[in-house]
Amino acid sequence: MGPLIEFRHVCKTYQMGDTLIRAANDISMKIERGEFVAIVGQSGSGKSTCMNIIGCLDVPTSGTYLLDGQDVGQMNKNQLAAIRNKMLGFIFQQYNLLPKLTLLENVEVPLMYAGVPKAERRERAKVALELVGLGDKLRHKPMQLSGGQQQRVSIARALAGEPAVILADEPTGALDSRTGREVLAMLQELHAAGNTVVLITHDNSIAVQAQRIIRLEDGRVIYDGDASAPEAVVTPNQAGKGMGVK
Amino acid sequence: MSLLETFQLALKNILGSKMRTFLTMLGIIIGVCAVIVIVGLGNGMQGYIESQFEDMGTDSLTVMIVGRGSSRSVSEEQMYEMVEENSDLLKQISPTVAMVGILKIGSDSITTTTMTGVSEDYFSMKGYEVVQGRGLQYTDMENRQRVCVIGQYLNMAYFGGNAVGQPLKIGGNTFTIVGVMDQQSSELEEGGTDDCVYLPYTTASRLNYTGTISSYTITVQDKDRVTEAKTLVESELYAIFEDDDAYTVTSMAEMLDTMNEMVNVIIYVLAAIAAISLVVGGIGIMNIMLVSVTERTREIGIRKALGARESVIMRQFVIEAATTSSLGGILGILLGYGLSSVATVVIARIMPDTPITVSPSLLAVVVAFGVSTGIGIVFGYIPAKKAANLNPIDALHYD
C-alpha cells in the first residue's frame, strides 16, 4: 500500500493581473496513514494552496496529487465532491457551521451528501457529538455555543463521515489559548486513535504539537521532518538573525 | 440527499424569512388570482349567455325562405312532410309569421309588442305554458280564427290580470284573447319577452297579405345533433330550390357557439394580460434568489466542501424557487376563489337582471398552479446555476 497523500512536483500558479504567482512551486511530499503532520508557513508561503489541494478543493496546475493512490488532478468536479465527502474531514478556523441548523443536523450534512439513510445518519451524528462531549446539546443552534464548543461540533462533523484524512485549517486561530489547547488535545486523541491528521498553521507553538512538521516558504518545502527537532521551528533566515521560536 | 429532504430544506429556508417570501410571492399571487378570476368571469358570462339561449331554444332551427334566384317555392305541406319523414332527427315544426300593424288595447297604441303568427304546436315546442284560458288550437288554424294568446306583461299592464275574453286590435282587426302565457323573464317589462302576442299563423298570413309562409321554426329530437339536422334541412331545401341562396337555416346552437367563441377570445386576451403579472412575479423570484445566493455564498461553500455535488446545490435552489412560486400559486388560487365569490355577489347587486356566477374552472386552477411552479423553475434556474458554479474556496472565505 502506497502513502495516503503523495505530492509529486506539484505546482500551482495564479494569474493576478499581469503577474504570475507561484503559490506552490514544485512541492513533493508523502504522508502515511496514521501520521499527525503540521504544514507550517507564514502567510503567502503556499500552505493554504497546499491545504486546498490536499482537501480536493483545488487541483494542481502541474504535477500529480495522489490521494490513497487516486490521481485527483484528473478528476471532474463531481468526482472531487464525492472524494471530499468520502475521504476528507474538514475542520476550519471559522468553524463554518450552518447557523440555521441544529448541531445534530450540522453533523449530519456530510452523511446526507454521502447518501446515508436518515436513521443511521442521525445515530452516527449523535455518536460523533457525544465523542466531543456535546451529547447534551444535540438540538442547540451553533450560535448558542462558545467558540470552543463550536469547534468541537466541527470536529464531530469531520469525524462523522469516518474520513481517511482529518484536515484542520488553523483550528485554534479563532480560539483563546486554553480552548485552543483543548482542541489540539482532541486532535492528538484522534491521532492516537489511529486517524491521519493534517494540521495547517502559521503558529510554530501549535505546529510542535504534531508528530512531523512540513515547513513551507515561497511555495517550496524548506523543512520536512520530526516536530521535535530544533530546525523544525526555525526558518533559515530567522536562524541567521538569531530569532527563536515565536 | 433525497428529493423529499431537499423539499423540506427548501420549505425551512422559505419559512425562515416569511416577510421576504410573501413579498417575493406577491407577483405570482396577483397573477394567478387575476387569471383565475378572469377565467371564472368568462365561464360566468358563457353560462349566462347559454341560459339566455336556452330560453330561446338551442334545440331549434330557424328556416327563412327567401325565394330569391328561383321561381320555385315551398308549401307548408312540403315542410310538414319533411319533418314527418325525418322524424329521427326532426321533432316538430311551426310556421312563424311576423305580424305587422299596430296593436291597440282600448285606446292605447302599443309599438313594443312582438306579434307572431304560429301553429298550435309552437307553445309545446318552446316549452311555453298557458296559465289562463287556453292555447292556440288546430281549429284556430283551420278557420283562421281571430284569437290570440298574450304575454303576462300585457295581461298585467293593460287588463289587470284578467285578459281572457277581452278584445284587442291589430291593424284594425279585432282579436279575442283566449289565453295568457306564464311569465318568462324575472321581471315584466315593456319590450321584454313577456310583451308579446301569439295568433294563428293562418290568420296572420291572411292579414299580412303574404301568399306563402316564409319562416319556420323546427325543433330537433336531440340537442347534440342540431348540426346534423341543419344539414338535413338544408339538403332537403336544396332539392326543392336547387339554389342555396333561396333559403337560410340557422340554429341557435350554432349562434351560441359563435357567441361562446367570441367570449373565449376576449377571456384569452384578458388572461394573457393577467399572465404578464406572472412573468413579472417570476422576475421578482429570480431577483430574490440571486440575492439569496449571494447571502448564502458561505453556506454554499461549506456544503460544497462537505461533498455536495453541483447538481445537488442546483437542485436545492431550483426547488426553493419552485416551492416559493408554487406556494404563491396556491395562495393566488385561494385568493382567486375568494374574489370570485365576492365578484358574484357584487355583480348580482349591481346588475340584478344579469346574474353572472363567477366560477373558476378546475382547468384554470390546474394550469395556474402548473404555470406558477414552472415559472419558479425557469426563473430559479439562473440563480441556482450561479450557486452551483461557485468556487468552494472563494465561497468558504466569503464574508
PDB file of C-alpha atoms in Angstrom, chain B residues 117-363:
ATOM      1  CA  GLY B 117     -98.370  34.028 -36.077  1.00  0.00           C
ATOM      2  CA  VAL B 118     -97.620  30.437 -35.036  1.00  0.00           C
ATOM      3  CA  SER B 119     -99.129  26.958 -35.178  1.00  0.00           C
ATOM      4  CA  GLU B 120    -100.793  25.075 -32.339  1.00  0.00           C
ATOM      5  CA  ASP B 121     -97.548  23.181 -31.735  1.00  0.00           C
ATOM      6  CA  TYR B 122     -95.434  26.267 -31.179  1.00  0.00           C
ATOM      7  CA  PHE B 123     -96.027  26.544 -27.419  1.00  0.00           C
ATOM      8  CA  SER B 124     -95.085  22.964 -26.727  1.00  0.00           C
ATOM      9  CA  MET B 125     -92.016  23.322 -28.958  1.00  0.00           C
ATOM     10  CA  LYS B 126     -90.831  26.313 -26.985  1.00  0.00           C
ATOM     11  CA  GLY B 127     -91.986  24.969 -23.661  1.00  0.00           C
ATOM     12  CA  TYR B 128     -94.328  27.906 -23.072  1.00  0.00           C
ATOM     13  CA  GLU B 129     -97.123  27.389 -20.563  1.00  0.00           C
ATOM     14  CA  VAL B 130    -100.584  28.871 -20.751  1.00  0.00           C
ATOM     15  CA  VAL B 131    -101.709  29.844 -17.257  1.00  0.00           C
ATOM     16  CA  GLN B 132    -105.070  31.395 -18.024  1.00  0.00           C
ATOM     17  CA  GLY B 133    -107.591  30.338 -20.675  1.00  0.00           C
ATOM     18  CA  ARG B 134    -106.370  28.074 -23.471  1.00  0.00           C
ATOM     19  CA  GLY B 135    -103.623  27.893 -26.032  1.00  0.00           C
ATOM     20  CA  LEU B 136    -103.951  28.059 -29.799  1.00  0.00           C
ATOM     21  CA  GLN B 137    -105.642  25.051 -31.360  1.00  0.00           C
ATOM     22  CA  TYR B 138    -105.765  23.286 -34.707  1.00  0.00           C
ATOM     23  CA  THR B 139    -109.265  24.588 -35.424  1.00  0.00           C
ATOM     24  CA  ASP B 140    -107.999  28.137 -34.951  1.00  0.00           C
ATOM     25  CA  MET B 141    -105.586  27.486 -37.803  1.00  0.00           C
ATOM     26  CA  GLU B 142    -108.209  25.800 -39.992  1.00  0.00           C
ATOM     27  CA  ASN B 143    -110.745  28.562 -39.591  1.00  0.00           C
ATOM     28  CA  ARG B 144    -108.310  31.452 -39.456  1.00  0.00           C
ATOM     29  CA  GLN B 145    -109.799  32.464 -36.141  1.00  0.00           C
ATOM     30  CA  ARG B 146    -109.140  35.926 -34.841  1.00  0.00           C
ATOM     31  CA  VAL B 147    -107.992  34.778 -31.468  1.00  0.00           C
ATOM     32  CA  CYS B 148    -104.708  35.301 -29.653  1.00  0.00           C
ATOM     33  CA  VAL B 149    -102.662  34.369 -26.614  1.00  0.00           C
ATOM     34  CA  ILE B 150    -100.861  37.214 -24.889  1.00  0.00           C
ATOM     35  CA  GLY B 151     -97.823  37.506 -22.656  1.00  0.00           C
ATOM     36  CA  GLN B 152     -98.019  38.191 -18.954  1.00  0.00           C
ATOM     37  CA  TYR B 153     -96.797  41.769 -19.388  1.00  0.00           C
ATOM     38  CA  LEU B 154     -99.796  42.826 -21.469  1.00  0.00           C
ATOM     39  CA  ASN B 155    -102.082  40.907 -19.140  1.00  0.00           C
ATOM     40  CA  MET B 156    -100.867  42.740 -16.057  1.00  0.00           C
ATOM     41  CA  ALA B 157    -100.277  46.164 -17.620  1.00  0.00           C
ATOM     42  CA  TYR B 158    -103.494  46.537 -19.626  1.00  0.00           C
ATOM     43  CA  PHE B 159    -106.012  44.046 -18.301  1.00  0.00           C
ATOM     44  CA  GLY B 160    -105.225  43.960 -14.598  1.00  0.00           C
ATOM     45  CA  GLY B 161    -104.573  40.223 -14.822  1.00  0.00           C
ATOM     46  CA  ASN B 162    -107.969  39.343 -16.342  1.00  0.00           C
ATOM     47  CA  ALA B 163    -107.294  39.419 -20.072  1.00  0.00           C
ATOM     48  CA  VAL B 164    -109.094  36.231 -21.110  1.00  0.00           C
ATOM     49  CA  GLY B 165    -112.187  37.071 -23.135  1.00  0.00           C
ATOM     50  CA  GLN B 166    -111.117  40.689 -23.646  1.00  0.00           C
ATOM     51  CA  PRO B 167    -110.619  42.154 -27.137  1.00  0.00           C
ATOM     52  CA  LEU B 168    -107.571  43.762 -28.682  1.00  0.00           C
ATOM     53  CA  LYS B 169    -106.951  45.235 -32.122  1.00  0.00           C
ATOM     54  CA  ILE B 170    -104.150  44.547 -34.546  1.00  0.00           C
ATOM     55  CA  GLY B 171    -104.102  46.756 -37.623  1.00  0.00           C
ATOM     56  CA  GLY B 172    -107.774  47.492 -37.208  1.00  0.00           C
ATOM     57  CA  ASN B 173    -108.827  43.843 -36.817  1.00  0.00           C
ATOM     58  CA  THR B 174    -110.342  42.798 -33.526  1.00  0.00           C
ATOM     59  CA  PHE B 175    -108.977  39.688 -31.823  1.00  0.00           C
ATOM     60  CA  THR B 176    -110.295  37.889 -28.786  1.00  0.00           C
ATOM     61  CA  ILE B 177    -107.791  36.960 -26.129  1.00  0.00           C
ATOM     62  CA  VAL B 178    -108.220  33.263 -25.367  1.00  0.00           C
ATOM     63  CA  GLY B 179    -105.188  32.657 -23.143  1.00  0.00           C
ATOM     64  CA  VAL B 180    -102.396  34.186 -21.129  1.00  0.00           C
ATOM     65  CA  MET B 181     -98.858  32.794 -21.060  1.00  0.00           C
ATOM     66  CA  ASP B 182     -96.819  32.133 -17.964  1.00  0.00           C
ATOM     67  CA  GLN B 183     -94.272  34.752 -17.061  1.00  0.00           C
ATOM     68  CA  GLN B 184     -90.991  34.089 -18.934  1.00  0.00           C
ATOM     69  CA  SER B 185     -88.459  36.550 -17.536  1.00  0.00           C
ATOM     70  CA  SER B 186     -87.785  37.518 -13.950  1.00  0.00           C
ATOM     71  CA  GLU B 187     -89.287  40.953 -14.392  1.00  0.00           C
ATOM     72  CA  LEU B 188     -92.187  42.152 -16.507  1.00  0.00           C
ATOM     73  CA  GLU B 189     -91.066  44.985 -18.715  1.00  0.00           C
ATOM     74  CA  GLU B 190     -92.024  46.822 -21.837  1.00  0.00           C
ATOM     75  CA  GLY B 191     -90.453  45.220 -24.889  1.00  0.00           C
ATOM     76  CA  GLY B 192     -89.357  42.179 -22.871  1.00  0.00           C
ATOM     77  CA  THR B 193     -90.084  38.537 -23.580  1.00  0.00           C
ATOM     78  CA  ASP B 194     -93.450  38.860 -21.820  1.00  0.00           C
ATOM     79  CA  ASP B 195     -94.534  41.718 -24.063  1.00  0.00           C
ATOM     80  CA  CYS B 196     -95.906  39.507 -26.830  1.00  0.00           C
ATOM     81  CA  VAL B 197     -98.967  38.357 -28.763  1.00  0.00           C
ATOM     82  CA  TYR B 198     -99.324  34.958 -30.494  1.00  0.00           C
ATOM     83  CA  LEU B 199    -102.052  34.374 -33.051  1.00  0.00           C
ATOM     84  CA  PRO B 200    -102.834  31.595 -35.575  1.00  0.00           C
ATOM     85  CA  TYR B 201    -100.309  31.752 -38.427  1.00  0.00           C
ATOM     86  CA  THR B 202    -103.075  31.329 -40.989  1.00  0.00           C
ATOM     87  CA  THR B 203    -104.791  34.434 -39.706  1.00  0.00           C
ATOM     88  CA  ALA B 204    -101.507  36.328 -39.606  1.00  0.00           C
ATOM     89  CA  SER B 205    -100.554  35.398 -43.113  1.00  0.00           C
ATOM     90  CA  ARG B 206    -104.025  36.329 -44.415  1.00  0.00           C
ATOM     91  CA  LEU B 207    -103.937  39.723 -42.714  1.00  0.00           C
ATOM     92  CA  ASN B 208    -100.366  40.339 -43.863  1.00  0.00           C
ATOM     93  CA  TYR B 209    -101.321  39.554 -47.470  1.00  0.00           C
ATOM     94  CA  THR B 210     -98.320  37.246 -47.763  1.00  0.00           C
ATOM     95  CA  GLY B 211     -99.082  34.408 -50.127  1.00  0.00           C
ATOM     96  CA  THR B 212     -96.616  31.842 -48.901  1.00  0.00           C
ATOM     97  CA  ILE B 213     -95.135  31.393 -45.496  1.00  0.00           C
ATOM     98  CA  SER B 214     -91.501  32.398 -45.438  1.00  0.00           C
ATOM     99  CA  SER B 215     -90.349  31.469 -41.948  1.00  0.00           C
ATOM    100  CA  TYR B 216     -90.445  28.270 -39.918  1.00  0.00           C
ATOM    101  CA  THR B 217     -89.176  27.067 -36.598  1.00  0.00           C
ATOM    102  CA  ILE B 218     -88.197  23.410 -36.410  1.00  0.00           C
ATOM    103  CA  THR B 219     -87.257  21.597 -33.234  1.00  0.00           C
ATOM    104  CA  VAL B 220     -84.883  18.644 -33.239  1.00  0.00           C
ATOM    105  CA  GLN B 221     -85.087  15.352 -31.375  1.00  0.00           C
ATOM    106  CA  ASP B 222     -81.576  15.505 -29.996  1.00  0.00           C
ATOM    107  CA  LYS B 223     -79.813  18.723 -28.991  1.00  0.00           C
ATOM    108  CA  ASP B 224     -76.421  17.227 -29.772  1.00  0.00           C
ATOM    109  CA  ARG B 225     -77.431  16.519 -33.359  1.00  0.00           C
ATOM    110  CA  VAL B 226     -78.518  20.041 -34.244  1.00  0.00           C
ATOM    111  CA  THR B 227     -75.787  20.397 -36.839  1.00  0.00           C
ATOM    112  CA  GLU B 228     -76.792  17.131 -38.459  1.00  0.00           C
ATOM    113  CA  ALA B 229     -80.436  18.242 -38.515  1.00  0.00           C
ATOM    114  CA  LYS B 230     -79.449  21.572 -40.000  1.00  0.00           C
ATOM    115  CA  THR B 231     -77.534  19.855 -42.798  1.00  0.00           C
ATOM    116  CA  LEU B 232     -80.527  17.630 -43.464  1.00  0.00           C
ATOM    117  CA  VAL B 233     -82.972  20.550 -43.725  1.00  0.00           C
ATOM    118  CA  GLU B 234     -80.555  22.392 -45.982  1.00  0.00           C
ATOM    119  CA  SER B 235     -80.183  19.453 -48.336  1.00  0.00           C
ATOM    120  CA  GLU B 236     -83.974  18.908 -48.422  1.00  0.00           C
ATOM    121  CA  LEU B 237     -84.478  22.561 -49.279  1.00  0.00           C
ATOM    122  CA  TYR B 238     -81.740  22.414 -51.885  1.00  0.00           C
ATOM    123  CA  ALA B 239     -83.571  19.515 -53.503  1.00  0.00           C
ATOM    124  CA  ILE B 240     -86.594  21.777 -53.877  1.00  0.00           C
ATOM    125  CA  PHE B 241     -84.926  25.050 -54.837  1.00  0.00           C
ATOM    126  CA  GLU B 242     -81.680  23.834 -56.423  1.00  0.00           C
ATOM    127  CA  ASP B 243     -80.214  27.123 -55.263  1.00  0.00           C
ATOM    128  CA  ASP B 244     -78.725  27.718 -51.856  1.00  0.00           C
ATOM    129  CA  ASP B 245     -79.463  31.440 -51.971  1.00  0.00           C
ATOM    130  CA  ALA B 246     -83.172  30.722 -51.751  1.00  0.00           C
ATOM    131  CA  TYR B 247     -83.226  29.822 -48.070  1.00  0.00           C
ATOM    132  CA  THR B 248     -81.247  30.130 -44.883  1.00  0.00           C
ATOM    133  CA  VAL B 249     -81.222  27.724 -41.999  1.00  0.00           C
ATOM    134  CA  THR B 250     -79.831  28.958 -38.715  1.00  0.00           C
ATOM    135  CA  SER B 251     -79.538  27.106 -35.466  1.00  0.00           C
ATOM    136  CA  MET B 252     -79.474  28.751 -32.076  1.00  0.00           C
ATOM    137  CA  ALA B 253     -76.862  26.247 -31.024  1.00  0.00           C
ATOM    138  CA  GLU B 254     -74.532  27.459 -33.744  1.00  0.00           C
ATOM    139  CA  MET B 255     -75.135  31.049 -32.822  1.00  0.00           C
ATOM    140  CA  LEU B 256     -74.421  30.120 -29.249  1.00  0.00           C
ATOM    141  CA  ASP B 257     -71.159  28.519 -30.335  1.00  0.00           C
ATOM    142  CA  THR B 258     -70.214  31.693 -32.175  1.00  0.00           C
ATOM    143  CA  MET B 259     -71.003  33.790 -29.129  1.00  0.00           C
ATOM    144  CA  ASN B 260     -69.022  31.448 -26.917  1.00  0.00           C
ATOM    145  CA  GLU B 261     -66.061  31.659 -29.224  1.00  0.00           C
ATOM    146  CA  MET B 262     -66.169  35.425 -29.086  1.00  0.00           C
ATOM    147  CA  VAL B 263     -66.317  35.397 -25.291  1.00  0.00           C
ATOM    148  CA  ASN B 264     -63.445  32.918 -25.256  1.00  0.00           C
ATOM    149  CA  VAL B 265     -61.268  35.183 -27.366  1.00  0.00           C
ATOM    150  CA  ILE B 266     -61.930  38.088 -25.019  1.00  0.00           C
ATOM    151  CA  ILE B 267     -61.168  35.920 -21.990  1.00  0.00           C
ATOM    152  CA  TYR B 268     -57.955  34.607 -23.500  1.00  0.00           C
ATOM    153  CA  VAL B 269     -56.753  38.115 -24.260  1.00  0.00           C
ATOM    154  CA  LEU B 270     -57.573  39.301 -20.742  1.00  0.00           C
ATOM    155  CA  ALA B 271     -55.990  36.221 -19.177  1.00  0.00           C
ATOM    156  CA  ALA B 272     -52.860  36.761 -21.251  1.00  0.00           C
ATOM    157  CA  ILE B 273     -52.622  40.300 -19.929  1.00  0.00           C
ATOM    158  CA  ALA B 274     -53.050  38.999 -16.391  1.00  0.00           C
ATOM    159  CA  ALA B 275     -50.385  36.398 -17.098  1.00  0.00           C
ATOM    160  CA  ILE B 276     -47.865  39.199 -17.660  1.00  0.00           C
ATOM    161  CA  SER B 277     -48.032  39.665 -13.914  1.00  0.00           C
ATOM    162  CA  LEU B 278     -46.893  36.058 -13.569  1.00  0.00           C
ATOM    163  CA  VAL B 279     -43.802  36.824 -15.616  1.00  0.00           C
ATOM    164  CA  VAL B 280     -43.129  39.923 -13.521  1.00  0.00           C
ATOM    165  CA  GLY B 281     -43.584  37.761 -10.432  1.00  0.00           C
ATOM    166  CA  GLY B 282     -41.113  35.259 -11.830  1.00  0.00           C
ATOM    167  CA  ILE B 283     -38.541  38.007 -12.312  1.00  0.00           C
ATOM    168  CA  GLY B 284     -39.150  39.033  -8.692  1.00  0.00           C
ATOM    169  CA  ILE B 285     -38.396  35.496  -7.608  1.00  0.00           C
ATOM    170  CA  MET B 286     -35.242  35.431  -9.697  1.00  0.00           C
ATOM    171  CA  ASN B 287     -34.113  38.697  -8.156  1.00  0.00           C
ATOM    172  CA  ILE B 288     -34.617  37.485  -4.603  1.00  0.00           C
ATOM    173  CA  MET B 289     -32.992  34.147  -5.377  1.00  0.00           C
ATOM    174  CA  LEU B 290     -29.924  35.963  -6.726  1.00  0.00           C
ATOM    175  CA  VAL B 291     -29.732  37.970  -3.513  1.00  0.00           C
ATOM    176  CA  SER B 292     -30.221  34.789  -1.540  1.00  0.00           C
ATOM    177  CA  VAL B 293     -27.377  33.054  -3.387  1.00  0.00           C
ATOM    178  CA  THR B 294     -25.067  35.945  -2.560  1.00  0.00           C
ATOM    179  CA  GLU B 295     -26.142  35.954   1.066  1.00  0.00           C
ATOM    180  CA  ARG B 296     -25.653  32.240   1.338  1.00  0.00           C
ATOM    181  CA  THR B 297     -22.344  32.092  -0.503  1.00  0.00           C
ATOM    182  CA  ARG B 298     -20.609  30.831   2.617  1.00  0.00           C
ATOM    183  CA  GLU B 299     -23.264  28.174   3.213  1.00  0.00           C
ATOM    184  CA  ILE B 300     -22.865  27.021  -0.362  1.00  0.00           C
ATOM    185  CA  GLY B 301     -19.086  26.889   0.121  1.00  0.00           C
ATOM    186  CA  ILE B 302     -19.445  24.800   3.278  1.00  0.00           C
ATOM    187  CA  ARG B 303     -21.888  22.431   1.619  1.00  0.00           C
ATOM    188  CA  LYS B 304     -19.604  22.007  -1.370  1.00  0.00           C
ATOM    189  CA  ALA B 305     -16.565  21.424   0.835  1.00  0.00           C
ATOM    190  CA  LEU B 306     -18.516  18.753   2.673  1.00  0.00           C
ATOM    191  CA  GLY B 307     -19.231  16.945  -0.545  1.00  0.00           C
ATOM    192  CA  ALA B 308     -22.344  18.461  -2.144  1.00  0.00           C
ATOM    193  CA  ARG B 309     -22.222  17.978  -5.883  1.00  0.00           C
ATOM    194  CA  GLU B 310     -23.072  20.920  -8.131  1.00  0.00           C
ATOM    195  CA  SER B 311     -26.269  19.197  -9.174  1.00  0.00           C
ATOM    196  CA  VAL B 312     -27.354  18.913  -5.539  1.00  0.00           C
ATOM    197  CA  ILE B 313     -26.773  22.636  -4.893  1.00  0.00           C
ATOM    198  CA  MET B 314     -28.530  23.433  -8.151  1.00  0.00           C
ATOM    199  CA  ARG B 315     -31.490  21.275  -7.217  1.00  0.00           C
ATOM    200  CA  GLN B 316     -31.710  22.860  -3.798  1.00  0.00           C
ATOM    201  CA  PHE B 317     -32.043  26.373  -5.217  1.00  0.00           C
ATOM    202  CA  VAL B 318     -34.355  25.422  -8.062  1.00  0.00           C
ATOM    203  CA  ILE B 319     -36.649  23.592  -5.666  1.00  0.00           C
ATOM    204  CA  GLU B 320     -36.574  26.548  -3.335  1.00  0.00           C
ATOM    205  CA  ALA B 321     -37.631  28.885  -6.135  1.00  0.00           C
ATOM    206  CA  ALA B 322     -40.264  26.459  -7.363  1.00  0.00           C
ATOM    207  CA  THR B 323     -41.619  25.963  -3.859  1.00  0.00           C
ATOM    208  CA  THR B 324     -41.813  29.726  -3.347  1.00  0.00           C
ATOM    209  CA  SER B 325     -43.665  30.255  -6.591  1.00  0.00           C
ATOM    210  CA  SER B 326     -45.998  27.296  -6.208  1.00  0.00           C
ATOM    211  CA  LEU B 327     -46.830  28.431  -2.677  1.00  0.00           C
ATOM    212  CA  GLY B 328     -47.612  31.776  -4.277  1.00  0.00           C
ATOM    213  CA  GLY B 329     -49.705  29.894  -6.810  1.00  0.00           C
ATOM    214  CA  ILE B 330     -51.706  28.156  -4.083  1.00  0.00           C
ATOM    215  CA  LEU B 331     -52.308  31.449  -2.275  1.00  0.00           C
ATOM    216  CA  GLY B 332     -53.291  33.020  -5.602  1.00  0.00           C
ATOM    217  CA  ILE B 333     -55.779  30.222  -6.245  1.00  0.00           C
ATOM    218  CA  LEU B 334     -57.329  30.639  -2.796  1.00  0.00           C
ATOM    219  CA  LEU B 335     -57.484  34.410  -3.223  1.00  0.00           C
ATOM    220  CA  GLY B 336     -58.910  33.906  -6.721  1.00  0.00           C
ATOM    221  CA  TYR B 337     -61.714  31.743  -5.356  1.00  0.00           C
ATOM    222  CA  GLY B 338     -62.403  34.287  -2.650  1.00  0.00           C
ATOM    223  CA  LEU B 339     -62.530  37.178  -5.100  1.00  0.00           C
ATOM    224  CA  SER B 340     -64.728  35.133  -7.449  1.00  0.00           C
ATOM    225  CA  SER B 341     -67.343  34.729  -4.730  1.00  0.00           C
ATOM    226  CA  VAL B 342     -67.128  38.417  -3.916  1.00  0.00           C
ATOM    227  CA  ALA B 343     -67.439  39.297  -7.613  1.00  0.00           C
ATOM    228  CA  THR B 344     -70.527  37.088  -7.959  1.00  0.00           C
ATOM    229  CA  VAL B 345     -72.215  38.916  -5.088  1.00  0.00           C
ATOM    230  CA  VAL B 346     -71.188  42.336  -6.401  1.00  0.00           C
ATOM    231  CA  ILE B 347     -72.438  41.574  -9.923  1.00  0.00           C
ATOM    232  CA  ALA B 348     -75.744  40.337  -8.535  1.00  0.00           C
ATOM    233  CA  ARG B 349     -76.053  43.635  -6.631  1.00  0.00           C
ATOM    234  CA  ILE B 350     -75.164  45.922  -9.494  1.00  0.00           C
ATOM    235  CA  MET B 351     -76.927  44.080 -12.306  1.00  0.00           C
ATOM    236  CA  PRO B 352     -79.784  42.048 -10.854  1.00  0.00           C
ATOM    237  CA  ASP B 353     -81.022  41.204 -14.374  1.00  0.00           C
ATOM    238  CA  THR B 354     -77.804  39.531 -15.432  1.00  0.00           C
ATOM    239  CA  PRO B 355     -76.823  37.212 -12.649  1.00  0.00           C
ATOM    240  CA  ILE B 356     -73.332  36.097 -13.658  1.00  0.00           C
ATOM    241  CA  THR B 357     -71.797  33.458 -11.416  1.00  0.00           C
ATOM    242  CA  VAL B 358     -68.016  33.832 -11.439  1.00  0.00           C
ATOM    243  CA  SER B 359     -66.964  30.200 -11.362  1.00  0.00           C
ATOM    244  CA  PRO B 360     -63.243  29.388 -11.767  1.00  0.00           C
ATOM    245  CA  SER B 361     -62.744  26.242 -13.795  1.00  0.00           C
ATOM    246  CA  LEU B 362     -60.688  23.380 -12.464  1.00  0.00           C
ATOM    247  CA  LEU B 363     -58.580  23.538 -15.610  1.00  0.00           C
TER     248      LEU B 363
END
